[in-house]
C-alpha cells in the first residue's frame, strides 16, 4: 500500500454541485492531516487542516476516519474558481515530521 | 512580503553543469524542505532539515545536496545536471504541521 493514495480524477462537475474526495494513508500513527490546493503552475497552498472531530470552513468540510485510515474533503456549491488539484498531506517519517503528499485529485468545475 | 521565497524562478542549463537554487523563509520556522515535482505532478520530498537533523530521501542522487547557512535559508546545489533533473523544485518551511511553499523553480536541462 502506498503511503498516501488519492484518486487522480479528473472530477468534472457542474457549478453548484457537491463533490467529495478521499485520501487513504498507510501509517496508522499519523496524527496531523491537511488538504492543500494547487493551481496550474503555482505552488501548493494550505486549504485546511483535518481534525479528529472534523473541520468545516465555509463550503469545505474535511473529515478523518482513523479506523479506515482515510481523510475526506467535501466541497459544496462548487464554483468555477474551485477548479484545481487537491492534495492530501499526511506526516510520515517516524519521529520526524515530513509532510508527504498524495498525487492529488484534479477537479474541473464547468459552467 | 513573501513568506518563503526562492530564486531563480526559471533556470535553463546544459547537461553536466552545476547549479544552485536559493531559498529563504521569514516565518521563523525551524524546519525547511525541498520537494521535486515532476512532469506527472507528483510532489516528492527530497530533504528535510531543521538545524539539528538532515533527513535525506534515499532515492535522491548524491548529486543533490542541501546547504543551510542559517535557520532561515536552505539552498539546493545540484552537480552534473542530467536531463531527468528537469522538474519544478519547491522549497517549503513548517513549524507545527502545515508547510508553506515558495513559488517554485522550474528547472530545464537541455
XYZ file of N, CA and C in Angstrom:
663
model
N 0.858 -1.204 0.000
C 0.000 0.000 0.000
C 0.887 1.245 0.000
N 0.605 2.191 -0.894
C 1.377 3.417 -0.952
C 1.114 4.236 0.302
N 2.080 5.108 0.614
C 1.972 5.891 1.853
C 0.720 6.768 1.860
N 0.490 7.453 0.763
C -0.674 8.332 0.653
C -1.261 8.125 -0.746
N -2.520 7.756 -0.810
C -3.132 7.479 -2.114
C -4.358 8.335 -2.348
N -4.454 8.851 -3.565
C -5.606 9.628 -3.973
C -6.018 9.206 -5.375
N -7.291 9.317 -5.654
C -7.797 9.123 -6.996
C -7.419 10.360 -7.809
N -6.656 10.203 -8.894
C -6.192 11.396 -9.621
C -7.290 12.140 -10.365
N -8.437 11.471 -10.584
C -9.530 12.094 -11.332
C -9.207 12.155 -12.817
N -9.636 13.157 -13.579
C -10.268 14.359 -13.046
C -11.743 14.165 -12.678
N -12.177 14.934 -11.707
C -13.574 15.029 -11.370
C -14.113 16.240 -12.130
N -15.069 15.976 -12.989
C -15.617 17.016 -13.840
C -17.057 17.268 -13.395
N -17.300 18.418 -12.763
C -18.625 18.666 -12.181
C -19.149 20.023 -12.626
N -20.478 20.177 -12.640
C -21.059 21.494 -12.983
C -21.028 22.420 -11.775
N -21.086 23.690 -12.045
C -21.192 24.679 -10.964
C -22.358 24.324 -10.060
N -22.156 24.494 -8.773
C -23.233 24.240 -7.826
C -23.267 22.817 -7.301
N -22.512 21.943 -7.909
C -22.504 20.538 -7.488
C -21.737 20.368 -6.177
N -22.011 19.251 -5.537
C -21.232 18.840 -4.367
C -20.299 17.719 -4.798
N -19.054 17.816 -4.396
C -18.073 16.811 -4.797
C -17.231 16.423 -3.591
N -16.832 15.170 -3.540
C -16.042 14.686 -2.403
C -14.838 13.896 -2.894
N -13.722 14.102 -2.194
C -12.507 13.353 -2.489
C -12.085 12.591 -1.248
N -11.508 11.424 -1.468
C -10.945 10.662 -0.364
C -9.449 10.520 -0.540
N -8.793 10.257 0.566
C -7.346 10.042 0.561
C -7.051 8.986 1.615
N -6.378 7.908 1.225
C -6.043 6.868 2.190
C -4.561 6.950 2.549
N -4.232 6.574 3.763
C -2.842 6.641 4.211
C -2.481 5.332 4.900
N -1.184 5.046 4.918
C -0.752 3.732 5.401
C -0.258 3.748 6.847
N 0.222 4.908 7.329
C 0.812 4.960 8.658
C -0.256 5.249 9.711
N -0.622 4.222 10.464
C -1.697 4.387 11.444
C -1.311 5.323 12.587
N -0.008 5.618 12.720
C 0.436 6.502 13.800
C 0.344 7.977 13.431
N 0.002 8.275 12.188
C -0.063 9.673 11.751
C -1.065 10.447 12.588
N -0.721 11.686 12.925
C -1.566 12.488 13.801
C -2.141 13.729 13.138
N -1.402 14.326 12.237
C -1.839 15.575 11.611
C -2.110 15.334 10.133
N -3.164 15.954 9.659
C -3.537 15.772 8.259
C -3.953 17.117 7.683
N -3.705 17.272 6.388
C -4.026 18.543 5.755
C -4.510 18.320 4.334
N -5.275 19.261 3.857
C -5.613 19.363 2.440
C -4.968 20.637 1.907
N -4.324 20.475 0.756
C -3.735 21.601 0.042
C -4.414 21.735 -1.309
N -4.304 22.929 -1.854
C -4.811 23.187 -3.190
C -3.635 23.665 -4.034
N -3.547 23.152 -5.262
C -2.511 23.623 -6.167
C -3.135 24.006 -7.498
N -2.961 25.263 -7.867
C -3.402 25.732 -9.176
C -2.283 25.471 -10.177
N -2.669 25.473 -11.455
C -1.723 25.164 -12.516
C -0.513 26.095 -12.461
N 0.673 25.538 -12.434
C 1.930 26.277 -12.457
C 2.121 27.185 -11.230
N 1.477 26.789 -10.134
C 1.637 27.535 -8.886
C 2.085 26.578 -7.778
N 2.434 27.174 -6.634
C 2.834 26.343 -5.516
C 1.607 25.818 -4.767
N 1.745 24.703 -4.051
C 0.644 24.218 -3.218
C 0.380 25.209 -2.087
N -0.897 25.380 -1.764
C -1.268 26.277 -0.657
C -2.198 25.540 0.283
N -1.996 25.788 1.559
C -2.812 25.123 2.562
C -4.277 25.510 2.407
N -5.133 24.511 2.308
C -6.563 24.745 2.236
C -7.178 24.637 3.632
N -6.921 23.507 4.272
C -7.421 23.340 5.631
C -6.769 22.159 6.320
N -6.777 22.242 7.639
C -6.303 21.132 8.453
C -7.457 20.146 8.646
N -7.112 18.930 9.013
C -8.129 17.910 9.242
C -8.029 17.471 10.687
N -9.051 17.760 11.467
C -9.041 17.405 12.872
C -9.828 16.127 13.093
N -9.575 15.498 14.219
C -10.270 14.249 14.527
C -11.782 14.434 14.547
N -12.190 15.613 14.980
C -13.629 15.891 15.112
C -14.222 16.435 13.821
N -13.423 16.516 12.792
C -13.897 17.108 11.548
C -13.650 18.604 11.544
N -13.675 19.199 10.388
C -13.368 20.619 10.274
C -14.156 21.202 9.115
N -14.839 22.304 9.372
C -15.639 22.932 8.317
C -15.196 24.368 8.147
N -15.056 24.785 6.891
C -14.673 26.162 6.591
C -15.471 26.605 5.377
N -16.583 27.253 5.642
C -17.434 27.689 4.541
C -17.991 26.501 3.781
N -17.698 26.447 2.495
C -18.235 25.366 1.653
C -17.404 24.086 1.750
N -16.324 24.130 2.492
C -15.400 22.999 2.568
C -15.512 22.280 3.913
N -15.570 20.947 3.850
C -15.601 20.136 5.057
C -14.579 19.026 4.932
N -13.747 18.915 5.951
C -12.744 17.848 5.967
C -13.042 16.913 7.119
N -12.877 15.616 6.880
C -13.135 14.641 7.934
C -12.046 13.588 7.954
N -11.902 12.996 9.124
C -10.889 11.968 9.329
C -11.554 10.693 9.804
N -11.198 9.577 9.210
C -11.674 8.277 9.657
C -10.436 7.450 10.002
N -10.122 7.424 11.289
C -8.885 6.738 11.712
C -8.995 5.228 11.537
N -10.155 4.701 11.790
C -10.324 3.242 11.732
C -10.023 2.722 10.325
N -10.473 3.453 9.331
C -10.258 3.039 7.948
C -9.068 3.757 7.312
N -8.459 4.641 8.079
C -7.261 5.355 7.631
C -7.481 6.113 6.330
N -8.483 6.987 6.379
C -8.641 7.888 5.246
C -9.147 9.229 5.726
N -8.867 10.239 4.920
C -9.418 11.566 5.159
C -10.220 11.951 3.926
N -11.161 12.840 4.120
C -12.017 13.238 3.009
C -12.145 14.747 2.952
N -12.466 15.228 1.779
C -12.729 16.652 1.562
C -14.015 16.771 0.777
N -14.962 17.513 1.320
C -16.253 17.731 0.669
C -16.349 19.195 0.282
N -16.685 19.438 -0.961
C -16.885 20.807 -1.437
C -18.335 20.953 -1.854
N -19.034 21.865 -1.217
C -20.439 22.121 -1.557
C -20.543 23.333 -2.480
N -21.590 23.370 -3.277
C -21.866 24.530 -4.136
C -20.607 24.939 -4.904
N -20.087 24.029 -5.682
C -18.821 24.242 -6.397
C -18.843 25.510 -7.243
N -17.726 26.212 -7.226
C -17.539 27.414 -8.052
C -16.507 27.113 -9.129
N -16.562 27.907 -10.191
C -15.564 27.746 -11.255
C -14.152 27.877 -10.688
N -14.016 28.769 -9.704
C -12.698 29.033 -9.117
C -12.191 27.894 -8.235
N -13.038 26.904 -8.002
C -12.577 25.735 -7.238
C -11.760 24.783 -8.100
N -11.764 24.992 -9.411
C -11.001 24.132 -10.313
C -9.524 24.200 -9.956
N -8.958 23.053 -9.611
C -7.566 22.988 -9.154
C -7.252 21.522 -8.864
N -6.044 21.282 -8.398
C -5.679 19.953 -7.908
C -5.651 20.000 -6.396
N -6.286 19.034 -5.763
C -6.381 18.981 -4.307
C -5.466 17.875 -3.794
N -4.565 18.279 -2.942
C -3.522 17.380 -2.453
C -3.749 17.045 -0.988
N -3.686 15.775 -0.711
C -3.795 15.293 0.658
C -2.393 15.213 1.242
N -2.217 15.616 2.491
C -0.893 15.593 3.121
C -0.963 14.855 4.449
N -0.076 13.903 4.596
C -0.001 13.098 5.813
C 1.442 13.132 6.284
N 1.689 13.368 7.567
C 3.071 13.358 8.035
C 3.586 11.946 8.174
N 4.707 11.673 7.569
C 5.314 10.365 7.667
C 6.778 10.539 8.013
N 7.426 9.488 8.402
C 8.848 9.592 8.670
C 9.232 9.317 10.098
N 8.505 8.476 10.789
C 8.880 8.097 12.143
C 8.739 9.261 13.102
N 9.812 9.578 13.852
C 9.718 10.644 14.831
C 9.821 12.031 14.235
N 10.234 12.153 12.993
C 10.363 13.465 12.362
C 9.164 13.727 11.467
N 8.662 14.936 11.581
C 7.503 15.269 10.763
C 7.955 15.593 9.354
N 7.502 14.838 8.380
C 7.795 15.121 6.977
C 6.477 15.109 6.230
N 6.015 16.277 5.762
C 4.755 16.318 5.011
C 4.868 15.501 3.733
N 4.053 14.476 3.641
C 4.094 13.599 2.469
C 2.806 13.774 1.693
N 2.959 14.061 0.427
C 1.818 14.406 -0.410
C 1.311 13.212 -1.197
N -0.009 13.186 -1.369
C -0.595 12.281 -2.332
C -0.383 12.865 -3.724
N -0.767 12.101 -4.733
C -0.577 12.566 -6.108
C -1.554 13.666 -6.510
N -2.580 13.862 -5.686
C -3.526 14.928 -5.986
C -4.723 14.446 -6.775
N -5.838 15.121 -6.557
C -7.069 14.866 -7.296
C -7.414 16.127 -8.072
N -7.574 15.977 -9.365
C -7.883 17.115 -10.214
C -9.392 17.359 -10.244
N -9.783 18.597 -9.979
C -11.190 18.994 -10.037
C -11.374 20.035 -11.132
N -12.360 19.781 -11.985
C -12.724 20.749 -13.025
C -14.190 21.087 -12.827
N -14.459 22.337 -12.537
C -15.835 22.806 -12.388
C -16.191 23.577 -13.656
N -17.274 23.136 -14.321
C -17.645 23.793 -15.583
C -18.985 24.509 -15.442
N -19.210 25.497 -16.317
C -20.453 26.285 -16.220
C -21.676 25.422 -16.480
N 5.587 40.997 0.836
C 6.326 40.446 1.966
C 6.228 38.919 1.936
N 6.980 38.309 1.004
C 6.858 36.885 0.749
C 7.369 36.081 1.925
N 6.614 35.040 2.324
C 6.994 34.219 3.463
C 8.140 33.278 3.114
N 7.987 32.565 1.998
C 9.030 31.663 1.522
C 9.365 32.089 0.099
N 10.603 32.461 -0.116
C 10.989 32.922 -1.447
C 12.149 32.092 -1.956
N 12.092 31.765 -3.233
C 13.173 31.009 -3.830
C 13.555 31.618 -5.158
N 14.811 31.532 -5.485
C 15.331 32.085 -6.735
C 16.345 31.119 -7.324
N 16.418 31.066 -8.665
C 15.578 31.803 -9.599
C 14.223 31.132 -9.795
N 13.333 31.784 -10.482
C 12.029 31.197 -10.776
C 12.143 30.237 -11.962
N 12.995 30.591 -12.892
C 13.243 29.733 -14.055
C 14.755 29.537 -14.198
N 15.126 28.330 -14.599
C 16.540 28.021 -14.772
C 16.685 27.058 -15.940
N 17.359 27.496 -16.966
C 17.623 26.642 -18.122
C 19.132 26.472 -18.209
N 19.573 25.229 -18.273
C 21.002 24.978 -18.251
C 21.339 23.718 -19.031
N 22.603 23.558 -19.352
C 23.016 22.394 -20.133
C 23.382 21.218 -19.233
N 23.271 20.058 -19.802
C 23.682 18.842 -19.096
C 25.121 18.980 -18.624
N 25.381 18.456 -17.446
C 26.735 18.460 -16.923
C 27.088 19.663 -16.085
N 26.256 20.719 -16.186
C 26.535 21.912 -15.384
C 26.184 21.698 -13.918
N 26.714 22.595 -13.074
C 26.371 22.636 -11.658
C 25.564 23.906 -11.410
N 24.470 23.769 -10.661
C 23.625 24.929 -10.405
C 23.134 24.928 -8.968
N 22.707 26.088 -8.528
C 22.141 26.213 -7.178
C 20.810 26.937 -7.225
N 19.943 26.570 -6.321
C 18.668 27.256 -6.128
C 18.651 27.737 -4.670
N 18.282 29.001 -4.499
C 18.289 29.559 -3.148
C 16.882 29.616 -2.574
N 16.799 29.463 -1.264
C 15.504 29.546 -0.584
C 15.673 30.252 0.746
N 14.744 31.151 1.011
C 14.750 31.897 2.270
C 13.341 31.964 2.822
N 13.208 31.813 4.136
C 11.886 31.972 4.763
C 11.990 32.973 5.915
N 10.980 33.826 6.014
C 10.959 34.848 7.065
C 9.868 34.564 8.094
N 9.502 33.291 8.208
C 8.439 32.897 9.128
C 8.969 32.467 10.487
N 10.285 32.360 10.610
C 10.857 31.892 11.868
C 10.680 30.402 12.099
N 10.378 29.673 11.043
C 10.168 28.233 11.171
C 11.479 27.497 11.408
N 11.362 26.359 12.081
C 12.556 25.569 12.386
C 12.921 24.586 11.297
N 11.947 24.180 10.517
C 12.185 23.113 9.547
C 11.949 23.605 8.135
N 12.863 23.219 7.257
C 12.717 23.550 5.837
C 12.849 22.279 5.003
N 12.272 22.359 3.805
C 12.221 21.179 2.947
C 12.525 21.562 1.502
N 12.948 20.549 0.754
C 12.979 20.643 -0.695
C 12.144 19.506 -1.265
N 11.271 19.896 -2.220
C 10.447 18.917 -2.925
C 10.736 19.027 -4.420
N 10.538 17.908 -5.111
C 10.625 17.888 -6.569
C 9.264 17.501 -7.114
N 8.770 18.292 -8.067
C 7.507 17.954 -8.730
C 7.815 17.668 -10.186
N 7.604 16.412 -10.568
C 7.970 16.011 -11.925
C 6.831 16.294 -12.908
N 7.014 15.810 -14.126
C 6.037 16.098 -15.190
C 4.678 15.480 -14.904
N 4.645 14.467 -14.057
C 3.375 13.846 -13.686
C 2.753 14.530 -12.477
N 3.352 15.627 -12.044
C 2.814 16.482 -10.981
C 2.931 15.890 -9.579
N 3.715 14.811 -9.440
C 3.835 14.199 -8.129
C 4.888 14.947 -7.315
N 4.507 15.407 -6.127
C 5.416 16.131 -5.238
C 6.152 15.148 -4.341
N 7.456 15.035 -4.553
C 8.235 14.087 -3.767
C 9.214 14.813 -2.861
N 9.249 14.412 -1.599
C 10.176 15.027 -0.663
C 11.605 14.624 -1.029
N 12.497 15.607 -1.004
C 13.905 15.338 -1.257
C 14.690 15.418 0.057
N 14.500 16.512 0.778
C 15.238 16.729 2.018
C 14.339 17.389 3.046
N 14.634 17.059 4.303
C 14.020 17.752 5.420
C 15.173 18.176 6.333
N 15.177 19.453 6.775
C 16.321 19.951 7.543
C 15.837 20.899 8.616
N 16.328 20.694 9.882
C 15.884 21.593 10.949
C 17.035 21.989 11.873
N 18.172 22.281 11.298
C 19.346 22.731 12.070
C 20.045 21.588 12.759
N 19.296 20.689 13.302
C 19.925 19.598 14.018
C 19.951 18.305 13.207
N 19.027 18.215 12.320
C 18.855 16.928 11.664
C 18.552 17.092 10.179
N 19.316 16.391 9.375
C 19.043 16.362 7.948
C 18.514 14.985 7.609
N 17.353 14.973 7.014
C 16.778 13.699 6.584
C 16.762 13.694 5.068
N 17.366 12.689 4.515
C 17.501 12.611 3.068
C 16.624 11.487 2.551
N 15.862 11.766 1.519
C 15.140 10.713 0.836
C 16.187 9.870 0.099
N 16.203 8.589 0.409
C 17.272 7.735 -0.104
C 17.257 7.591 -1.622
N 16.150 7.979 -2.227
C 16.101 7.883 -3.685
C 16.744 9.084 -4.373
N 17.099 10.103 -3.616
C 17.686 11.308 -4.211
C 19.165 11.055 -4.511
N 19.586 11.282 -5.750
C 21.013 11.078 -6.091
C 21.915 11.992 -5.278
N 23.132 11.538 -4.993
C 24.026 12.363 -4.176
C 24.582 13.553 -4.943
N 24.163 13.731 -6.184
C 24.487 14.966 -6.916
C 23.719 16.154 -6.333
N 22.677 15.842 -5.575
C 21.868 16.885 -4.946
C 22.312 17.043 -3.495
N 22.564 18.265 -3.085
C 22.965 18.477 -1.694
C 22.357 19.777 -1.167
N 21.770 19.711 0.021
C 21.234 20.922 0.638
C 22.344 21.611 1.444
N 22.246 22.950 1.464
C 23.219 23.723 2.241
C 22.439 24.765 3.036
N 22.635 24.766 4.349
C 21.887 25.701 5.187
C 22.840 26.604 5.947
N 23.066 27.839 5.481
C 23.961 28.753 6.190
C 23.379 29.215 7.529
N 22.061 29.249 7.612
C 21.398 29.606 8.870
C 19.967 29.094 8.824
N 19.267 29.305 9.907
C 17.926 28.729 10.058
C 16.942 29.207 8.995
N 17.172 30.389 8.458
C 16.217 30.955 7.508
C 16.496 30.581 6.066
N 17.570 29.894 5.810
C 17.967 29.577 4.444
C 18.245 28.094 4.258
N 17.782 27.572 3.143
C 18.143 26.204 2.748
C 18.283 26.208 1.240
N 19.521 26.178 0.785
C 19.801 26.201 -0.638
C 19.986 24.781 -1.158
N 19.764 24.635 -2.447
C 19.893 23.318 -3.077
C 20.966 23.388 -4.157
N 21.989 22.568 -4.021
C 23.053 22.500 -5.019
C 22.892 21.217 -5.818
N 23.051 21.356 -7.114
C 22.937 20.186 -7.978
C 24.183 20.118 -8.859
N 24.878 19.014 -8.787
C 26.081 18.821 -9.607
C 25.764 17.953 -10.813
N 26.522 18.181 -11.865
C 26.440 17.316 -13.059
C 25.006 17.076 -13.488
N 24.306 18.142 -13.795
C 22.887 18.055 -14.134
C 22.622 17.085 -15.269
N 21.505 16.374 -15.142
C 21.061 15.410 -16.148
C 19.696 15.824 -16.673
N 19.360 15.271 -17.855
C 18.073 15.608 -18.459
C 16.913 15.296 -17.504
N 17.040 14.180 -16.784
C 15.971 13.758 -15.885
C 15.791 14.645 -14.662
N 16.696 15.578 -14.480
C 16.551 16.511 -13.356
C 15.554 17.623 -13.674
N 15.135 17.714 -14.924
C 14.171 18.740 -15.307
C 12.870 18.522 -14.538
N 12.449 19.546 -13.828
C 11.264 19.449 -12.967
C 11.057 20.824 -12.333
N 10.022 20.901 -11.495
C 9.838 22.098 -10.675
C 10.272 21.742 -9.259
N 11.135 22.551 -8.689
C 11.645 22.321 -7.346
C 11.027 23.336 -6.400
N 10.412 22.829 -5.338
C 9.758 23.697 -4.356
C 10.483 23.631 -3.020
N 10.705 24.788 -2.473
C 11.200 24.902 -1.105
C 9.984 25.133 -0.212
N 10.038 24.652 1.024
C 8.940 24.861 1.955
C 9.486 24.953 3.372
N 8.689 25.504 4.261
C 9.068 25.530 5.672
C 7.838 25.236 6.520
N 8.073 24.729 7.718
C 6.953 24.474 8.626
C 7.425 24.588 10.069
N 6.486 24.793 10.951
C 6.799 24.880 12.375
C 6.050 23.813 13.171
N 4.765 23.735 12.937
C 3.984 22.781 13.735
C 2.934 22.097 12.883
N 3.357 21.606 11.759
C 2.415 20.845 10.963
C 2.338 21.312 9.528
N 1.579 22.374 9.298
C 1.353 22.790 7.910
C 2.598 23.433 7.322
N 2.818 23.191 6.044
C 4.000 23.701 5.354
C 3.622 24.847 4.430
N 4.522 25.811 4.319
C 4.334 26.943 3.422
C 5.388 26.838 2.322
N 4.943 27.038 1.091
C 5.804 26.796 -0.060
C 6.262 28.073 -0.732
N 7.449 27.989 -1.313
C 7.901 29.023 -2.221
C 7.207 28.849 -3.563
N 7.463 29.785 -4.470
C 6.776 29.782 -5.756
C 7.287 28.717 -6.713
N 8.399 28.091 -6.377
C 8.921 27.041 -7.231
C 9.990 27.544 -8.186
N 10.888 26.656 -8.553
C 11.910 26.933 -9.570
C 11.751 25.900 -10.663
N 11.449 26.394 -11.858
C 11.271 25.466 -12.989
C 12.623 25.268 -13.640
N 13.182 24.081 -13.438
C 14.498 23.758 -13.978
C 14.353 22.958 -15.268
N 15.010 23.423 -16.304
C 15.028 22.714 -17.589
C 16.473 22.423 -17.948
N 16.767 21.155 -18.123
C 18.126 20.752 -18.502
C 18.101 20.354 -19.978
N 18.961 20.990 -20.760
C 18.949 20.730 -22.207
C 20.265 20.085 -22.644
